[in-house]
Short mmCIF file of C-alpha atoms in Angstrom, two decimals:
data_model
loop_
_atom_site.label_atom_id
_atom_site.label_comp_id
_atom_site.label_asym_id
_atom_site.label_seq_id
_atom_site.Cartn_x
_atom_site.Cartn_y
_atom_site.Cartn_z
CA MET A 899 -2.88 37.19 -30.44
CA LYS A 900 -5.74 34.96 -29.33
CA GLN A 901 -7.23 35.43 -25.87
CA LEU A 902 -9.37 32.86 -24.16
CA SER A 903 -11.58 33.61 -21.14
CA PRO A 904 -10.10 37.08 -20.44
CA VAL A 905 -8.97 36.33 -16.93
CA CYS A 906 -12.34 35.36 -15.64
CA ARG A 907 -12.89 39.10 -15.46
CA ALA A 908 -13.44 39.09 -11.72
CA LEU A 909 -10.76 36.51 -10.93
CA LEU A 910 -13.20 33.62 -10.81
CA ALA A 911 -15.69 35.80 -8.96
CA GLY A 912 -18.19 32.99 -8.78
CA ALA A 913 -15.61 30.64 -7.26
CA LEU A 914 -13.96 32.93 -4.74
CA LEU A 915 -13.92 31.12 -1.44
CA LEU A 916 -15.04 32.85 1.74
CA SER A 917 -13.12 31.35 4.63
CA CYS A 918 -11.28 32.07 7.85
CA LEU A 919 -7.92 30.71 6.77
CA ASN A 920 -4.75 32.41 7.93
CA PRO A 921 -3.08 34.67 5.36
CA ALA A 922 -0.33 32.99 3.37
CA ALA A 923 2.23 34.12 0.88
CA ALA A 924 0.91 34.24 -2.68
CA GLU A 925 2.61 33.32 -5.90
CA VAL A 926 1.80 33.40 -9.59
CA ILE A 927 1.61 29.97 -11.17
CA SER A 928 2.51 30.32 -14.83
CA THR A 929 2.73 27.70 -17.57
CA LYS A 930 3.62 28.00 -21.24
CA THR A 931 3.18 25.42 -23.98
CA TYR A 932 3.75 25.36 -27.73
CA SER A 933 1.84 23.88 -30.63
CA TYR A 934 2.32 24.11 -34.38
CA PHE A 935 0.32 24.22 -37.60
CA SER A 936 1.81 23.05 -40.89
CA ILE A 937 2.06 25.04 -44.08
CA GLY A 938 3.26 23.99 -47.51
CA GLY A 939 4.37 25.80 -50.64
CA LYS A 940 7.63 26.27 -52.49
CA THR A 941 7.78 30.01 -53.18
CA ALA A 942 7.51 33.21 -51.17
CA GLU A 943 4.07 33.75 -52.68
CA ASP A 944 3.08 30.25 -51.59
CA LEU A 945 4.18 30.95 -48.04
CA ASP A 946 2.21 34.18 -47.88
CA ARG A 947 -0.89 32.43 -49.18
CA GLU A 948 -0.49 29.45 -46.83
CA LEU A 949 -0.11 31.65 -43.78
CA SER A 950 -3.17 33.64 -44.82
CA GLN A 951 -5.25 30.48 -45.33
CA ARG A 952 -3.97 28.26 -42.52
CA GLY A 953 -2.97 30.68 -39.78
CA PRO A 954 -5.05 30.75 -36.58
CA VAL A 955 -8.10 33.01 -36.41
CA THR A 956 -8.03 35.31 -33.40
CA LYS A 957 -11.19 36.37 -31.60
CA SER A 958 -9.90 39.90 -31.14
CA THR A 959 -9.64 40.58 -34.89
CA GLY A 960 -11.61 37.82 -36.59
CA PHE A 961 -8.75 37.39 -39.06
CA ARG A 962 -6.07 34.77 -39.58
CA HIS A 963 -2.57 35.48 -38.31
CA PRO A 964 0.84 33.81 -38.81
CA GLY A 965 0.94 32.97 -35.10
CA ALA A 966 -1.14 33.30 -31.95
CA THR A 967 -0.89 33.24 -28.19
CA GLU A 968 -3.81 31.86 -26.21
CA ILE A 969 -3.94 33.50 -22.78
CA LYS A 970 -5.99 32.21 -19.86
CA PHE A 971 -5.91 33.81 -16.43
CA GLY A 972 -7.52 32.26 -13.38
CA GLY A 973 -6.90 31.51 -9.75
CA GLU A 974 -8.33 31.31 -6.27
CA LEU A 975 -8.68 33.78 -3.43
CA THR A 976 -9.81 33.42 0.17
CA TYR A 977 -10.91 35.96 2.73
CA VAL A 978 -9.98 36.34 6.39
CA GLU A 979 -12.28 37.76 9.05
CA LYS A 980 -10.41 39.28 11.96
CA ASN A 981 -11.31 41.88 14.59
CA GLY A 982 -14.63 42.51 12.92
CA ARG A 983 -13.11 43.25 9.53
CA CYS A 984 -12.63 41.23 6.37
CA GLY A 985 -9.41 41.08 4.40
CA VAL A 986 -7.73 39.07 1.67
CA GLY A 987 -6.28 35.80 2.90
CA THR A 988 -4.61 33.51 0.40
CA VAL A 989 -4.15 34.53 -3.23
CA LYS A 990 -3.23 32.25 -6.10
CA VAL A 991 -3.16 33.82 -9.54
CA THR A 992 -2.66 31.40 -12.42
CA LEU A 993 -1.69 32.07 -16.02
CA HIS A 994 -1.68 29.56 -18.85
CA THR A 995 -0.27 30.60 -22.23
CA LYS A 996 -0.21 28.49 -25.37
CA ILE A 997 1.86 29.72 -28.29
CA LEU A 998 0.81 28.57 -31.75
CA LEU A 999 3.49 28.81 -34.46
CA PRO A 1000 3.81 27.86 -38.15
CA ARG A 1001 5.99 25.00 -39.34
CA TRP A 1002 6.97 24.93 -43.01
CA SER A 1003 7.04 21.37 -44.34
CA ASN A 1004 9.33 22.24 -47.27
CA ARG A 1005 11.98 24.11 -45.27
CA ARG A 1006 14.70 21.53 -45.99
CA ARG A 1007 13.85 21.31 -49.69
CA THR A 1008 14.10 24.98 -50.64
CA ASN A 1009 16.89 27.20 -51.91
CA ALA A 1010 19.19 29.11 -49.56
CA ASP A 1011 17.63 32.52 -50.20
CA LEU A 1012 14.06 31.47 -49.48
CA ALA A 1013 15.23 29.46 -46.46
CA LEU A 1014 16.87 32.60 -45.10
CA ILE A 1015 13.69 34.62 -45.61
CA TRP A 1016 11.59 31.95 -43.91
CA ASP A 1017 13.97 31.55 -40.98
CA THR A 1018 13.94 35.31 -40.45
CA LEU A 1019 10.14 35.50 -40.61
CA ALA A 1020 9.62 32.44 -38.39
CA ALA A 1021 12.00 33.81 -35.75
CA ASP A 1022 10.16 37.15 -35.75
CA ILE A 1023 6.77 35.44 -35.41
CA LYS A 1024 8.06 33.47 -32.42
CA ARG A 1025 9.57 36.57 -30.82
CA HIS A 1026 6.27 38.42 -31.28
CA GLU A 1027 4.20 35.69 -29.63
CA GLU A 1028 6.72 35.24 -26.82
CA ARG A 1029 6.34 38.94 -26.08
CA HIS A 1030 2.57 38.53 -25.79
CA ALA A 1031 3.20 35.83 -23.17
CA GLU A 1032 5.65 38.10 -21.35
CA ILE A 1033 3.12 40.93 -21.25
CA ALA A 1034 0.55 38.56 -19.75
CA ARG A 1035 3.02 37.36 -17.10
CA GLY A 1036 3.70 40.94 -16.11
CA TYR A 1037 0.01 41.62 -15.56
CA ALA A 1038 -0.42 38.36 -13.65
CA ARG A 1039 2.27 39.50 -11.23
CA ASP A 1040 0.68 42.94 -11.05
CA LEU A 1041 -2.70 41.42 -10.24
CA ASP A 1042 -1.16 39.23 -7.56
CA GLN A 1043 0.56 42.18 -5.90
CA LYS A 1044 -2.49 44.45 -6.03
CA LEU A 1045 -4.79 41.83 -4.55
CA ARG A 1046 -2.43 41.15 -1.67
CA ALA A 1047 -2.09 44.89 -1.02
CA LEU A 1048 -5.83 45.44 -0.52
CA ARG A 1049 -6.66 46.65 2.96
CA PRO A 1050 -9.33 44.94 5.09
CA GLN A 1051 -12.87 46.28 4.83
CA ALA A 1052 -15.86 46.40 7.15
CA ASP A 1053 -17.36 43.24 5.65
CA CYS A 1054 -16.48 40.55 3.14
CA GLU A 1055 -19.11 41.67 0.62
CA THR A 1056 -17.32 45.00 0.30
CA MET A 1057 -13.98 43.23 0.16
CA GLN A 1058 -15.18 40.98 -2.62
CA LYS A 1059 -16.35 43.97 -4.64
CA MET A 1060 -12.91 45.54 -4.29
CA VAL A 1061 -11.26 42.32 -5.48
CA ALA A 1062 -13.54 42.25 -8.53
CA GLU A 1063 -12.84 45.92 -9.32
CA VAL A 1064 -9.07 45.53 -9.04
CA SER A 1065 -9.16 42.37 -11.15
CA GLN A 1066 -11.20 44.13 -13.82
CA GLU A 1067 -8.88 47.14 -13.88
CA VAL A 1068 -5.79 44.98 -14.30
CA MET A 1069 -7.41 42.88 -17.02
CA ASP A 1070 -8.59 45.94 -18.95
CA ALA A 1071 -5.06 47.36 -18.79
CA HIS A 1072 -3.68 44.02 -19.97
CA ASP A 1073 -6.00 43.88 -22.97
CA LYS A 1074 -5.16 47.45 -23.97
CA ASP A 1075 -1.43 46.78 -23.65
CA GLN A 1076 -1.68 43.70 -25.87
CA VAL A 1077 -3.59 45.64 -28.53
CA ARG A 1078 -1.09 48.49 -28.32
CA PHE A 1079 1.79 46.06 -28.82
CA ASP A 1080 0.13 44.53 -31.90
CA LYS A 1081 -0.42 47.95 -33.46
CA ILE A 1082 3.20 48.96 -32.94
CA GLU A 1083 4.48 45.66 -34.32
CA SER A 1084 2.23 45.87 -37.38
CA LYS A 1085 3.29 49.44 -38.11
CA ASN A 1086 6.99 48.56 -37.89
CA PHE A 1087 6.83 45.20 -39.68
CA ASP A 1088 8.34 46.19 -43.03
CA ALA A 1089 11.22 48.15 -41.50
CA ARG A 1090 11.87 45.40 -38.94
CA MET A 1091 11.96 42.61 -41.54
CA THR A 1092 14.23 44.63 -43.80
CA ARG A 1093 16.64 45.15 -40.92
CA LEU A 1094 16.52 41.53 -39.80
CA LEU A 1095 17.06 40.21 -43.32
CA LYS A 1096 19.97 42.58 -43.83
CA ASN A 1097 21.59 41.36 -40.62
CA ARG A 1098 21.15 37.70 -41.57
CA ILE A 1099 22.55 38.28 -45.06
CA GLN A 1100 25.58 39.99 -43.55
CA GLN A 1101 26.05 37.13 -41.09
CA ARG A 1102 25.82 34.58 -43.89
CA ALA A 1103 28.33 36.50 -45.98
CA GLY A 1104 30.71 36.79 -43.04
CA SER A 1105 30.61 33.05 -42.37
CA ARG A 1106 31.77 32.17 -45.86
#
């Protein structure tokens, strides 16, 4: 997984707007896009080498991976001063995810067995990266809810510090959850691929 600008750590702390707007309902604005990188080769060994040489490099590991998910959190927040206290007004949390996946140029020119292996691997890579995006969406919603739930404070400086602290806590939890997911997936890779390949082979045999 590749993370970009880890959620502006304090939810765009430098751009938080201090205003007297009326509170409004908040919502998470989430977008997801896809891009692809091409790999060549004609054998399983070729595919392994191509993925190792052409896969995206992630900042979190410094190594190349068969796929990646770029995650960018952001947003805007306003404050409301009322009855001598300062509270959160409008909240807009944004999340942009970009999933980067491999595309094998020789997929249509290979034998059935290698095509089955590739299709199984490619589907698992996509599932893995989609899960990274899902984890991020969950934390975006969590951040949105926690910011809206903050109680008014004596002044807006104190309120802003609370917003920054809550944002940091949610982002730290998000990062740890993403790392935890990668570790579990890596540990179970061999068993998972064996199971997935077995299922696909059975399905192919049953369709004949």
